[in-house]
Coordinates of N, CA and C in Angstrom, one line a residue:
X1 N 19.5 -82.7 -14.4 CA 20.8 -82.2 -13.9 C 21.1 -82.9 -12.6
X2 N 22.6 -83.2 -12.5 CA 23.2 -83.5 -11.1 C 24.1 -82.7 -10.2
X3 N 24.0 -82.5 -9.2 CA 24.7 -81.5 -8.6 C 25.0 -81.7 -7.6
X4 N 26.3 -81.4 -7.2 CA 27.2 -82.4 -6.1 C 26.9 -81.2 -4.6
X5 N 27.0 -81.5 -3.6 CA 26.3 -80.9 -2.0 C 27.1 -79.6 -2.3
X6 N 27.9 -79.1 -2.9 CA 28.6 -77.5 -2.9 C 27.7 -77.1 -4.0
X7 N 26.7 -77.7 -4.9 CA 26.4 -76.9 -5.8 C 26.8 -77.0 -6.9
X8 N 28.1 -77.7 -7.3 CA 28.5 -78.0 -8.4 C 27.7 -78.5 -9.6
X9 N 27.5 -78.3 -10.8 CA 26.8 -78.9 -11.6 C 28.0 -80.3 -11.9
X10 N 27.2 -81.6 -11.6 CA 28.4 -82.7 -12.3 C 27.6 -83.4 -13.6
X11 N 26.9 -83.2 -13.7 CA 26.0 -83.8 -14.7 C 24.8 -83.5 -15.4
X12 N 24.7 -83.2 -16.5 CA 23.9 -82.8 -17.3 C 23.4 -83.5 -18.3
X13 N 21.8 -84.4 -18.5 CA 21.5 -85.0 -19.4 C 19.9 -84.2 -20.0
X14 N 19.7 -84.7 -20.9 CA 18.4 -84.2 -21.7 C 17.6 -85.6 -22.2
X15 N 16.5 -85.7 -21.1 CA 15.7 -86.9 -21.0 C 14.4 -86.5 -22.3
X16 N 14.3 -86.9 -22.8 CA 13.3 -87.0 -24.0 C 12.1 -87.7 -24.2
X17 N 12.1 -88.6 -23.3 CA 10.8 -89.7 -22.5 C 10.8 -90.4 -21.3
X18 N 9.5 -90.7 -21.1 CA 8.7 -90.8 -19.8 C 9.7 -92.0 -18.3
X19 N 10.2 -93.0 -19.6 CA 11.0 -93.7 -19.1 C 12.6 -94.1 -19.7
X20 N 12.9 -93.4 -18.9 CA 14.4 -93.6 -19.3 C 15.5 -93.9 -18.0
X21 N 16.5 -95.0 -18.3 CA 17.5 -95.1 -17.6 C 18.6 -94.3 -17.5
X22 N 19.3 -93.7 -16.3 CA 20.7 -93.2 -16.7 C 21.9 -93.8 -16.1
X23 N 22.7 -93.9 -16.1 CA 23.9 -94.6 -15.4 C 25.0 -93.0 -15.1
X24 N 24.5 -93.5 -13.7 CA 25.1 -92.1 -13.3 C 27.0 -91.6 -13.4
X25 N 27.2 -92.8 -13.0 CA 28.9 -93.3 -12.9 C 29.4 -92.1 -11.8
X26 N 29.0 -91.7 -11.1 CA 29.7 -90.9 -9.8 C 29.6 -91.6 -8.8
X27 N 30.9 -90.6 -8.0 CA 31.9 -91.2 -6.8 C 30.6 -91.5 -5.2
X28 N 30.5 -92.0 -4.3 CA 30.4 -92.0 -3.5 C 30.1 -90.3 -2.8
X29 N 29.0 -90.8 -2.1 CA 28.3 -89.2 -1.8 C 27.0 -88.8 -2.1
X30 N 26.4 -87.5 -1.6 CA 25.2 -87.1 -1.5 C 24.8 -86.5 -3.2
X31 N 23.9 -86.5 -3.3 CA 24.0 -85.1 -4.9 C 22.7 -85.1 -4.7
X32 N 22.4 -84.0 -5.7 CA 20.6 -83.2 -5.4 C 20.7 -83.7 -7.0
X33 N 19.4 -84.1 -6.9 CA 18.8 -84.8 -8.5 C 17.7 -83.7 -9.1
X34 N 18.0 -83.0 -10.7 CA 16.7 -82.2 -10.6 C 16.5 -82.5 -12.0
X35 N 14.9 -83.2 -12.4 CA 14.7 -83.6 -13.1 C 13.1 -82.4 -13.6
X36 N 13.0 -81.5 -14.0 CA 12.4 -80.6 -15.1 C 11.7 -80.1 -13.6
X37 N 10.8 -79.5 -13.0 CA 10.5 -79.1 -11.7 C 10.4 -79.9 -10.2
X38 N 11.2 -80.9 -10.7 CA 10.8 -81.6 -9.4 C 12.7 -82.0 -9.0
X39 N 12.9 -81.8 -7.4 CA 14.6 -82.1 -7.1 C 14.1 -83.0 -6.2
X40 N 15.4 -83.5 -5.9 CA 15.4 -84.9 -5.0 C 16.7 -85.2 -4.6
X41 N 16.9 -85.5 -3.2 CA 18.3 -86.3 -3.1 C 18.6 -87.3 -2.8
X42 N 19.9 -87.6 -3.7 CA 19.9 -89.3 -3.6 C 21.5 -89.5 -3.4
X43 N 21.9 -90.3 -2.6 CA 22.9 -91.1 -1.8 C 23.5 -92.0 -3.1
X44 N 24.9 -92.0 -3.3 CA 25.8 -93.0 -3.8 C 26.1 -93.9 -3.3
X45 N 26.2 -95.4 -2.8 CA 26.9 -95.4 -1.9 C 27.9 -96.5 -2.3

């Protein structure tokens, strides 16, 4: 899941294996990355 600095959910995918790519296609900006227990944030720029 992606979630823009207010909280907003902008994106929702369902990863199925260990290695997978995603193309995020969002605007410029902060978002919190949360991938099954672990979050992270990552810069657009």
């Amino acid at each position: 899941e992606v979630f823009d600095v207010t909280g907003k959910k902008v994106l929702s995918v369902r990863i199925d294996s260990a290695d997978k790519t995603i193309s995020l296609n969002l605007r410029k900006g902060c978002y919190i990355l949360r991938v099954a227990k672990q979050t992270r944030k990552i810069s657009i720029a």
